[in-house]
Amino acid sequence: MNATALAARLLTERPRPRGIAGWRHAHWLAVGTVCLGAFLGQLTASVTALVFPALGRHFDAGFAAVEWVALAYLLVLVALLAPVGWLSDLIGRKTMYLGGFAVFALASLGAGYAGSLGVLVACRAVQAVGGAMMQANSVALVARGVPEHAMRRALGIQAAAQGLGLALGPSLGGLLVEHASWRWVFWINVPIGVLGILAGWFLLPRTRTGPPPAVGTGKQLAAGTGGPPAGAAARLPAPRTEDGPLAPGVGSPPATASGGRFDLAGLLLLTGSTTALLLALSTASGLPLPGWAAAALLLAAAVLALALVRQERRAARPILAPGLVNTPGVRSGLVVSLIGYLLLFCPLVLGPVLLTGAGVPVARAGLVITLLPAAFALAATVGGALLPRGWSDVARCRAGAVLAGAGLLLFALLPVSGAAVAVPLLLAGYGLGLLLPANNALVMRAIPAQCSAVGGGMVNMARSLGTALGTALPVLGVHLAGPAAGGRTVLLALAAVAVAAVALTRPVRQA
């Protein structure tokens, strides 16, 4: 068997067993499989902050170096979401999703065995490759496998799985660090990944009924110009899975594959500018680089950002789509999305430092910090039921931002103890759980239906960038002014940023 035949065989998606495919509730099994990936991704996002102090002690490294265990993951995730989505349309979403579980599990195994901080950061970068393979395909797999009448409920269940992973992360991380080892924070992902592979193999419907189509030469693929000729989509039969025909437009060749060039230059400029900015913040936070490096990195970030704006204005298929960004309500909505995740992840990183510094045991600190994502998950799923029925998404956004700001202000002003910070964390988490889903609905409402995939990608980028800044800024504050004073300053600044989110939220027209 030659290499081409072997690759075709490996990349050909296998159907589900007939007994499963023929069961009328089989789509819920597919949703459950996607929920495993959603749970795993958010568990990883929230559990890591609890191991920063332990990693600093183990590797004799400063906070600014240890934070790259989280930042490396986030940067790679931002960089790969768009190209992985494009490749998934060519190769098959089920294949890429299962591959994501495998890469994630293997990288987690390596991270647990890491003998140096550099190796751990590298393993986290590889882990992000698997995370991107799962995250870029999760919603599309739900859309393929679930009847239209059950779509809203299925996406709600997926959101609940994400909330559960986010909520369990801090408490699980604290327990593992205190009673086992920081290595188990990564090893715990391995059995979940193996379970995801097995479940996906048997329970996910195929997204292709044969091997991937010829996509031209390697140069064509790298340029984003391979694939079927323009207009081929119109001649293809309606795609099917074992559940029957797919919805119109689902499963057809992606636009980037049927005409136009993938915006590789834009992707590299986005990644470069973001990396330079985060490195500048880390240098100012104590990363051992020359004194002039922070200014040089900030300058590089600004130059690359300007080049990105120019590139996106002339690209045939830009990853940031300036036309969409300039749509009324979209730009401000993306900023609010970034702010929301900044407000969510800053306390997740800062809280354990403040609590353990005040003498709270690591396991208890993890349980206390869990209140923030737990309240977020609760509000995101059922919080709307407690609000007046006639409230619009704008009203929910503004109310959520006010609650989040009030919670962070209380966190800054009250003495640091497990009991004292519980109410502020619950208040902030509940407010963010109201703010972010309503804001996402406003953004997607302002974006034309034919651009929903691009719009969803921009929301994902804003979320990841907010998470990255939420990881870096607390480290900067603690380095400049110490845990107590620096932490209080960061929390007061976050409360002010929450007020900005109130001002930025405005009504939008349906596109």
Short mmCIF file of C-alpha atoms in Angstrom, two decimals, residues 13-486:
data_model
loop_
_atom_site.label_atom_id
_atom_site.label_comp_id
_atom_site.label_asym_id
_atom_site.label_seq_id
_atom_site.Cartn_x
_atom_site.Cartn_y
_atom_site.Cartn_z
CA GLU A 13 -14.36 8.62 8.08
CA ARG A 14 -16.02 5.45 9.33
CA PRO A 15 -19.80 5.28 9.75
CA ARG A 16 -21.41 4.60 13.09
CA PRO A 17 -22.70 1.09 13.82
CA ARG A 18 -26.11 0.57 12.21
CA GLY A 19 -27.85 0.06 15.54
CA ILE A 20 -26.67 3.46 16.74
CA ALA A 21 -27.19 5.31 13.44
CA GLY A 22 -30.75 3.98 13.15
CA TRP A 23 -31.81 4.94 16.68
CA ARG A 24 -34.05 8.00 16.60
CA HIS A 25 -32.27 9.60 19.57
CA ALA A 26 -28.77 8.95 18.20
CA HIS A 27 -28.15 12.68 17.73
CA TRP A 28 -28.02 13.13 21.50
CA LEU A 29 -25.15 10.65 21.67
CA ALA A 30 -23.28 12.84 19.17
CA VAL A 31 -24.03 15.91 21.29
CA GLY A 32 -22.69 14.08 24.35
CA THR A 33 -19.46 13.34 22.51
CA VAL A 34 -19.03 16.98 21.51
CA CYS A 35 -19.69 17.92 25.14
CA LEU A 36 -16.63 15.88 26.18
CA GLY A 37 -14.44 18.12 24.04
CA ALA A 38 -16.19 21.27 25.28
CA PHE A 39 -15.73 20.16 28.89
CA LEU A 40 -12.06 19.28 28.35
CA GLY A 41 -11.22 22.60 26.70
CA GLN A 42 -12.72 24.72 29.47
CA LEU A 43 -11.37 22.50 32.24
CA THR A 44 -7.88 23.08 30.85
CA ALA A 45 -8.49 26.84 30.65
CA SER A 46 -9.50 27.21 34.31
CA VAL A 47 -7.38 24.55 36.01
CA THR A 48 -4.00 25.91 34.90
CA ALA A 49 -4.00 29.06 37.03
CA LEU A 50 -3.99 26.96 40.22
CA VAL A 51 -0.64 25.39 39.34
CA PHE A 52 1.28 28.64 38.73
CA PRO A 53 2.70 28.89 42.28
CA ALA A 54 3.60 25.17 42.34
CA LEU A 55 5.31 25.44 38.94
CA GLY A 56 7.26 28.49 40.06
CA ARG A 57 8.57 26.59 43.09
CA HIS A 58 9.31 23.38 41.15
CA PHE A 59 11.18 25.04 38.26
CA ASP A 60 12.56 27.96 40.31
CA ALA A 61 10.96 30.39 37.86
CA GLY A 62 9.23 33.73 38.24
CA PHE A 63 5.53 34.42 37.74
CA ALA A 64 6.25 36.12 34.38
CA ALA A 65 7.88 32.95 33.02
CA VAL A 66 5.33 30.53 34.47
CA GLU A 67 2.39 32.41 32.93
CA TRP A 68 3.56 31.23 29.49
CA VAL A 69 2.22 27.80 30.38
CA ALA A 70 -1.17 29.44 29.77
CA LEU A 71 -0.20 32.07 27.20
CA ALA A 72 1.48 29.60 24.82
CA TYR A 73 -1.74 27.59 24.70
CA LEU A 74 -3.87 30.66 24.03
CA LEU A 75 -1.61 32.08 21.32
CA VAL A 76 -1.48 28.83 19.36
CA LEU A 77 -5.24 28.44 19.75
CA VAL A 78 -5.87 31.92 18.31
CA ALA A 79 -3.49 31.26 15.43
CA LEU A 80 -4.93 27.89 14.44
CA LEU A 81 -8.71 28.29 14.75
CA ALA A 82 -9.13 29.74 11.24
CA PRO A 83 -6.78 27.41 9.29
CA VAL A 84 -7.98 24.33 11.17
CA GLY A 85 -11.57 25.20 10.29
CA TRP A 86 -10.55 25.45 6.63
CA LEU A 87 -8.65 22.15 6.71
CA SER A 88 -11.56 20.46 8.45
CA ASP A 89 -13.85 21.29 5.54
CA LEU A 90 -11.34 19.61 3.23
CA ILE A 91 -10.44 16.57 5.34
CA GLY A 92 -13.61 15.97 7.35
CA ARG A 93 -14.76 17.37 10.67
CA LYS A 94 -15.13 14.01 12.42
CA THR A 95 -11.56 13.07 11.45
CA MET A 96 -10.18 16.37 12.72
CA TYR A 97 -12.22 16.23 15.93
CA LEU A 98 -10.97 12.75 16.83
CA GLY A 99 -7.45 13.79 15.88
CA GLY A 100 -7.83 16.72 18.26
CA PHE A 101 -8.60 14.39 21.16
CA ALA A 102 -5.53 12.29 20.30
CA VAL A 103 -3.14 15.27 20.04
CA PHE A 104 -4.54 16.81 23.22
CA ALA A 105 -4.20 13.60 25.23
CA LEU A 106 -0.63 12.88 24.03
CA ALA A 107 0.48 16.46 24.70
CA SER A 108 -1.09 16.31 28.17
CA LEU A 109 0.85 13.12 28.89
CA GLY A 110 4.06 14.84 27.81
CA ALA A 111 3.28 17.94 29.86
CA GLY A 112 2.93 15.84 33.00
CA TYR A 113 6.38 14.34 32.42
CA ALA A 114 8.04 17.68 31.53
CA GLY A 115 11.46 18.05 33.13
CA SER A 116 11.83 21.78 32.46
CA LEU A 117 9.58 24.78 32.11
CA GLY A 118 10.52 25.12 28.43
CA VAL A 119 9.41 21.57 27.69
CA LEU A 120 6.16 22.15 29.57
CA VAL A 121 5.44 25.32 27.55
CA ALA A 122 6.18 23.42 24.31
CA CYS A 123 3.81 20.61 25.33
CA ARG A 124 1.13 23.19 26.06
CA ALA A 125 1.61 24.65 22.58
CA VAL A 126 1.10 21.18 21.07
CA GLN A 127 -1.89 20.71 23.36
CA ALA A 128 -3.38 23.85 21.82
CA VAL A 129 -3.15 22.25 18.37
CA GLY A 130 -5.47 19.53 19.63
CA GLY A 131 -7.66 22.12 21.31
CA ALA A 132 -8.03 24.04 18.04
CA MET A 133 -8.92 20.83 16.17
CA MET A 134 -11.76 20.26 18.65
CA GLN A 135 -12.93 23.85 19.15
CA ALA A 136 -13.04 24.70 15.43
CA ASN A 137 -15.38 21.76 14.77
CA SER A 138 -17.61 21.44 17.81
CA VAL A 139 -20.50 23.67 16.71
CA ALA A 140 -20.39 22.34 13.14
CA LEU A 141 -20.61 18.73 14.39
CA VAL A 142 -23.67 19.63 16.46
CA ALA A 143 -25.18 21.34 13.40
CA ARG A 144 -24.59 18.24 11.27
CA GLY A 145 -25.87 15.67 13.73
CA VAL A 146 -28.90 17.34 15.31
CA PRO A 147 -32.33 18.00 13.76
CA GLU A 148 -33.15 21.68 13.41
CA HIS A 149 -35.92 21.58 16.03
CA ALA A 150 -33.41 20.36 18.65
CA MET A 151 -30.57 22.72 17.72
CA ARG A 152 -31.12 25.36 20.43
CA ARG A 153 -31.35 22.71 23.15
CA ALA A 154 -28.25 20.91 21.85
CA LEU A 155 -26.17 24.10 21.83
CA GLY A 156 -27.45 24.88 25.34
CA ILE A 157 -26.25 21.47 26.54
CA GLN A 158 -22.87 22.10 24.95
CA ALA A 159 -22.65 25.47 26.72
CA ALA A 160 -23.51 23.76 30.00
CA ALA A 161 -20.64 21.29 29.45
CA GLN A 162 -18.27 24.21 28.90
CA GLY A 163 -19.55 25.85 32.07
CA LEU A 164 -19.09 22.63 34.03
CA GLY A 165 -15.47 22.32 32.88
CA LEU A 166 -14.80 25.96 33.69
CA ALA A 167 -16.39 25.59 37.14
CA LEU A 168 -14.62 22.36 38.11
CA GLY A 169 -11.17 23.53 37.03
CA PRO A 170 -10.12 25.62 40.06
CA SER A 171 -11.37 23.18 42.70
CA LEU A 172 -9.94 20.15 40.90
CA GLY A 173 -6.64 21.94 40.34
CA GLY A 174 -6.37 22.92 44.00
CA LEU A 175 -7.08 19.38 45.19
CA LEU A 176 -4.59 17.81 42.76
CA VAL A 177 -1.80 20.28 43.62
CA GLU A 178 -2.27 19.89 47.38
CA HIS A 179 -2.87 16.13 47.60
CA ALA A 180 -1.08 14.71 44.53
CA SER A 181 1.19 16.76 42.25
CA TRP A 182 0.96 19.54 39.67
CA ARG A 183 1.68 16.85 37.07
CA TRP A 184 -1.77 15.34 37.62
CA VAL A 185 -3.35 18.60 36.45
CA PHE A 186 -2.20 17.53 32.97
CA TRP A 187 -2.42 13.76 33.32
CA ILE A 188 -6.11 14.01 34.23
CA ASN A 189 -6.77 15.00 30.60
CA VAL A 190 -5.48 11.69 29.22
CA PRO A 191 -8.40 9.38 30.19
CA ILE A 192 -10.90 12.05 29.08
CA GLY A 193 -9.13 12.24 25.72
CA VAL A 194 -9.17 8.45 25.28
CA LEU A 195 -12.87 8.38 26.17
CA GLY A 196 -13.49 11.13 23.61
CA ILE A 197 -11.75 9.17 20.84
CA LEU A 198 -13.76 6.02 21.56
CA ALA A 199 -17.04 7.89 21.86
CA GLY A 200 -16.43 9.90 18.70
CA TRP A 201 -15.47 6.83 16.66
CA PHE A 202 -18.77 5.11 17.43
CA LEU A 203 -21.19 7.97 18.10
CA LEU A 204 -20.34 10.85 15.73
CA PRO A 205 -21.88 10.75 12.23
CA ARG A 206 -19.60 10.94 9.24
CA THR A 207 -19.05 14.35 7.71
CA ARG A 208 -17.62 12.76 4.55
CA THR A 209 -18.61 9.51 2.83
CA GLY A 210 -15.23 9.00 1.15
CA PRO A 211 -11.62 10.11 1.35
CA PRO A 212 -10.86 13.84 1.10
CA PRO A 213 -10.87 15.16 -2.48
CA ALA A 214 -7.65 15.88 -4.29
CA VAL A 215 -6.57 19.35 -3.24
CA GLY A 216 -3.75 19.97 -5.65
CA THR A 217 -0.08 20.14 -4.90
CA GLY A 218 1.44 20.95 -1.57
CA LYS A 219 2.09 24.50 -2.78
CA GLN A 220 -1.56 24.91 -3.69
CA LEU A 221 -2.69 23.63 -0.33
CA ALA A 222 -0.34 25.92 1.53
CA ALA A 223 -1.60 28.84 -0.53
CA GLY A 224 -5.21 27.97 0.10
CA THR A 225 -6.02 27.57 -3.60
CA GLY A 226 -6.44 23.79 -3.82
CA GLY A 227 -9.74 21.96 -3.90
CA PRO A 228 -12.53 21.64 -6.40
CA PRO A 229 -12.85 24.24 -9.13
CA ALA A 230 -15.00 27.27 -8.63
CA GLY A 231 -18.65 26.46 -9.13
CA ALA A 232 -18.18 22.79 -8.29
CA ALA A 233 -20.35 23.12 -5.20
CA ALA A 234 -23.37 23.78 -7.36
CA ARG A 235 -22.91 20.42 -9.12
CA LEU A 236 -22.51 18.34 -5.98
CA PRO A 237 -25.41 16.30 -4.60
CA ALA A 238 -26.80 17.25 -1.22
CA PRO A 239 -24.34 15.92 1.39
CA ARG A 240 -25.59 13.21 3.72
CA THR A 241 -24.74 11.51 6.97
CA GLU A 242 -26.19 8.31 8.39
CA ASP A 243 -29.01 10.50 9.72
CA GLY A 244 -30.04 11.59 6.23
CA PRO A 245 -29.37 14.70 4.14
CA LEU A 246 -27.61 17.61 5.74
CA ALA A 247 -29.06 21.08 5.92
CA PRO A 248 -28.60 23.20 2.78
CA GLY A 249 -25.09 24.59 2.60
CA VAL A 250 -23.75 22.25 5.31
CA GLY A 251 -20.91 20.11 4.10
CA SER A 252 -20.33 21.94 0.83
CA PRO A 253 -16.77 22.90 -0.06
CA PRO A 254 -15.58 25.88 1.92
CA ALA A 255 -15.32 29.23 0.25
CA THR A 256 -11.61 29.32 0.79
CA ALA A 257 -11.25 26.02 -0.99
CA SER A 258 -13.43 26.82 -3.95
CA GLY A 259 -11.94 30.16 -4.83
CA GLY A 260 -9.61 32.71 -3.31
CA ARG A 261 -6.49 32.45 -1.22
CA PHE A 262 -6.40 31.68 2.49
CA ASP A 263 -5.22 34.81 4.34
CA LEU A 264 -1.96 33.35 5.62
CA ALA A 265 -0.30 36.78 5.79
CA GLY A 266 -3.11 38.12 7.95
CA LEU A 267 -2.88 35.12 10.25
CA LEU A 268 0.89 35.54 10.69
CA LEU A 269 0.54 39.27 11.36
CA LEU A 270 -2.22 38.67 13.92
CA THR A 271 -0.16 36.02 15.69
CA GLY A 272 3.00 38.15 15.58
CA SER A 273 1.37 41.30 16.94
CA THR A 274 -0.38 39.41 19.75
CA THR A 275 2.77 37.52 20.70
CA ALA A 276 4.84 40.72 20.75
CA LEU A 277 2.28 42.46 22.98
CA LEU A 278 2.13 39.58 25.48
CA LEU A 279 5.93 39.26 25.52
CA ALA A 280 6.17 43.00 26.24
CA LEU A 281 3.78 42.61 29.18
CA SER A 282 5.76 39.60 30.42
CA THR A 283 9.04 41.52 30.15
CA ALA A 284 7.54 44.36 32.19
CA SER A 285 6.35 41.69 34.66
CA GLY A 286 9.84 40.34 35.31
CA LEU A 287 10.64 38.02 32.39
CA PRO A 288 14.47 37.95 32.24
CA LEU A 289 14.99 39.91 29.00
CA PRO A 290 17.07 43.08 28.42
CA GLY A 291 15.58 46.31 29.69
CA TRP A 292 15.01 47.71 26.19
CA ALA A 293 13.09 44.58 25.12
CA ALA A 294 9.71 45.74 26.43
CA ALA A 295 9.77 48.97 24.42
CA ALA A 296 11.03 47.17 21.31
CA LEU A 297 8.31 44.52 21.62
CA LEU A 298 5.59 47.16 22.07
CA LEU A 299 6.86 48.94 18.95
CA ALA A 300 6.88 45.65 17.05
CA ALA A 301 3.34 44.91 18.21
CA ALA A 302 2.16 48.32 16.97
CA VAL A 303 3.91 47.98 13.59
CA LEU A 304 2.54 44.47 13.05
CA ALA A 305 -0.96 45.60 14.06
CA LEU A 306 -0.86 48.43 11.48
CA ALA A 307 0.39 45.99 8.86
CA LEU A 308 -2.46 43.65 9.80
CA VAL A 309 -5.04 46.41 9.24
CA ARG A 310 -3.54 47.14 5.82
CA GLN A 311 -3.41 43.46 4.90
CA GLU A 312 -7.02 42.83 5.91
CA ARG A 313 -8.26 45.74 3.80
CA ARG A 314 -6.75 44.28 0.61
CA ALA A 315 -7.05 40.52 1.26
CA ALA A 316 -9.60 38.65 -0.89
CA ARG A 317 -10.79 36.60 2.10
CA PRO A 318 -9.54 38.38 5.26
CA ILE A 319 -9.63 36.52 8.56
CA LEU A 320 -10.84 39.66 10.38
CA ALA A 321 -13.16 40.93 7.62
CA PRO A 322 -12.95 44.76 7.99
CA GLY A 323 -16.35 45.09 6.32
CA LEU A 324 -17.91 43.09 9.15
CA VAL A 325 -15.91 44.82 11.87
CA ASN A 326 -17.23 48.17 10.62
CA THR A 327 -20.84 46.95 10.72
CA PRO A 328 -22.77 48.90 13.39
CA GLY A 329 -22.71 46.98 16.64
CA VAL A 330 -20.05 44.45 15.64
CA ARG A 331 -16.88 46.34 16.59
CA SER A 332 -18.22 47.40 19.97
CA GLY A 333 -19.62 43.89 20.55
CA LEU A 334 -16.23 42.32 19.88
CA VAL A 335 -14.61 44.73 22.35
CA VAL A 336 -17.23 43.84 24.96
CA SER A 337 -16.54 40.13 24.32
CA LEU A 338 -12.81 40.74 24.91
CA ILE A 339 -13.61 42.73 28.07
CA GLY A 340 -15.92 40.00 29.37
CA TYR A 341 -13.26 37.30 29.20
CA LEU A 342 -10.66 39.70 30.59
CA LEU A 343 -12.94 40.21 33.61
CA LEU A 344 -13.52 36.46 33.92
CA PHE A 345 -9.93 35.24 33.78
CA CYS A 346 -8.15 37.99 35.74
CA PRO A 347 -9.73 36.84 39.04
CA LEU A 348 -9.06 33.19 38.14
CA VAL A 349 -5.33 33.99 37.93
CA LEU A 350 -5.17 36.62 40.67
CA GLY A 351 -7.49 34.96 43.21
CA PRO A 352 -5.27 31.96 44.07
CA VAL A 353 -2.26 34.27 44.53
CA LEU A 354 -4.15 36.54 46.92
CA LEU A 355 -5.81 33.73 48.88
CA THR A 356 -2.73 31.54 49.30
CA GLY A 357 -0.72 34.65 50.18
CA ALA A 358 -3.26 35.30 52.98
CA GLY A 359 -2.67 31.79 54.35
CA VAL A 360 -5.61 29.97 52.72
CA PRO A 361 -4.65 26.35 51.80
CA VAL A 362 -4.39 25.66 48.05
CA ALA A 363 -7.29 23.19 48.00
CA ARG A 364 -9.59 25.60 49.83
CA ALA A 365 -8.48 28.49 47.61
CA GLY A 366 -9.45 26.39 44.58
CA LEU A 367 -12.89 25.72 46.03
CA VAL A 368 -13.43 29.43 46.71
CA ILE A 369 -12.31 30.50 43.22
CA THR A 370 -14.69 27.89 41.75
CA LEU A 371 -17.56 30.14 42.84
CA LEU A 372 -16.74 32.58 40.02
CA PRO A 373 -16.99 30.15 37.04
CA ALA A 374 -19.81 28.21 38.75
CA ALA A 375 -21.93 31.38 38.98
CA PHE A 376 -20.93 32.21 35.38
CA ALA A 377 -22.10 28.80 34.16
CA LEU A 378 -25.34 29.04 36.12
CA ALA A 379 -26.19 32.48 34.76
CA ALA A 380 -25.22 31.56 31.19
CA THR A 381 -27.59 28.59 31.17
CA VAL A 382 -30.58 29.49 33.37
CA GLY A 383 -29.85 33.00 34.65
CA GLY A 384 -32.24 34.63 32.23
CA ALA A 385 -35.19 33.01 34.01
CA LEU A 386 -34.58 35.27 37.01
CA LEU A 387 -34.75 38.46 34.93
CA PRO A 388 -37.90 40.32 33.85
CA ARG A 389 -39.38 38.56 30.82
CA GLY A 390 -39.38 41.65 28.62
CA TRP A 391 -35.70 42.46 29.03
CA SER A 392 -33.76 42.81 25.78
CA ASP A 393 -30.23 41.52 25.18
CA VAL A 394 -28.96 45.09 25.60
CA ALA A 395 -30.55 45.31 29.05
CA ARG A 396 -29.07 41.94 30.01
CA CYS A 397 -25.62 43.03 28.87
CA ARG A 398 -25.73 46.24 30.85
CA ALA A 399 -27.12 44.58 33.97
CA GLY A 400 -24.48 41.87 33.74
CA ALA A 401 -21.65 44.38 33.34
CA VAL A 402 -22.89 46.37 36.37
CA LEU A 403 -23.07 43.22 38.52
CA ALA A 404 -19.60 42.11 37.37
CA GLY A 405 -18.15 45.55 38.14
CA ALA A 406 -19.77 45.62 41.56
CA GLY A 407 -18.41 42.17 42.39
CA LEU A 408 -14.87 43.08 41.35
CA LEU A 409 -15.06 46.37 43.29
CA LEU A 410 -16.10 44.46 46.43
CA PHE A 411 -13.29 41.95 45.86
CA ALA A 412 -10.83 44.87 45.79
CA LEU A 413 -12.17 46.57 48.93
CA LEU A 414 -12.94 43.63 51.25
CA PRO A 415 -10.23 41.84 53.28
CA VAL A 416 -8.82 38.77 51.57
CA SER A 417 -10.21 35.59 53.10
CA GLY A 418 -12.19 32.64 51.84
CA ALA A 419 -15.44 33.85 53.39
CA ALA A 420 -15.06 37.52 52.49
CA VAL A 421 -14.46 37.06 48.76
CA ALA A 422 -17.21 34.45 48.22
CA VAL A 423 -20.02 36.97 47.62
CA PRO A 424 -17.95 39.21 45.29
CA LEU A 425 -16.95 36.18 43.20
CA LEU A 426 -20.55 34.97 42.96
CA LEU A 427 -21.73 38.44 41.99
CA ALA A 428 -19.03 38.93 39.34
CA GLY A 429 -19.52 35.44 37.89
CA TYR A 430 -23.28 35.80 37.68
CA GLY A 431 -22.96 39.17 36.00
CA LEU A 432 -20.53 37.85 33.39
CA GLY A 433 -22.85 34.90 32.75
CA LEU A 434 -25.56 37.40 31.83
CA LEU A 435 -23.26 39.70 29.85
CA LEU A 436 -21.41 37.37 27.49
CA PRO A 437 -24.22 35.22 25.99
CA ALA A 438 -26.40 38.31 25.44
CA ASN A 439 -23.48 40.19 23.86
CA ASN A 440 -22.71 37.26 21.55
CA ALA A 441 -26.36 37.24 20.46
CA LEU A 442 -26.15 40.97 19.66
CA VAL A 443 -22.97 40.51 17.62
CA MET A 444 -24.31 37.57 15.62
CA ARG A 445 -27.61 39.41 15.03
CA ALA A 446 -25.71 42.30 13.43
CA ILE A 447 -23.76 40.00 11.10
CA PRO A 448 -25.38 38.82 7.83
CA ALA A 449 -26.32 35.12 7.85
CA GLN A 450 -23.92 34.31 5.00
CA CYS A 451 -21.04 35.66 7.10
CA SER A 452 -21.95 33.88 10.34
CA ALA A 453 -18.94 31.53 10.23
CA VAL A 454 -16.50 34.44 9.86
CA GLY A 455 -18.35 36.36 12.57
CA GLY A 456 -18.22 33.40 14.92
CA GLY A 457 -14.48 33.13 14.29
CA MET A 458 -13.97 36.78 15.22
CA VAL A 459 -15.93 36.28 18.44
CA ASN A 460 -13.68 33.30 19.24
CA MET A 461 -10.58 35.42 18.60
CA ALA A 462 -11.87 38.20 20.86
CA ARG A 463 -12.58 35.63 23.57
CA SER A 464 -9.09 34.13 23.32
CA LEU A 465 -7.38 37.53 23.33
CA GLY A 466 -9.40 38.58 26.37
CA THR A 467 -8.39 35.37 28.13
CA ALA A 468 -4.71 35.98 27.28
CA LEU A 469 -4.81 39.54 28.60
CA GLY A 470 -6.68 38.27 31.67
CA THR A 471 -3.72 35.99 32.32
CA ALA A 472 -0.97 38.57 31.68
CA LEU A 473 -2.30 41.68 33.44
CA PRO A 474 -2.54 40.21 36.98
CA VAL A 475 1.07 39.06 36.70
CA LEU A 476 2.09 42.60 35.74
CA GLY A 477 0.20 44.11 38.68
CA VAL A 478 1.66 41.67 41.22
CA HIS A 479 5.20 42.25 39.90
CA LEU A 480 4.97 46.04 40.00
CA ALA A 481 3.27 46.52 43.38
CA GLY A 482 3.28 43.16 45.18
CA PRO A 483 0.37 40.73 45.64
CA ALA A 484 -1.78 42.84 47.99
CA ALA A 485 -1.42 46.34 46.53
CA GLY A 486 -0.96 45.12 42.95
#
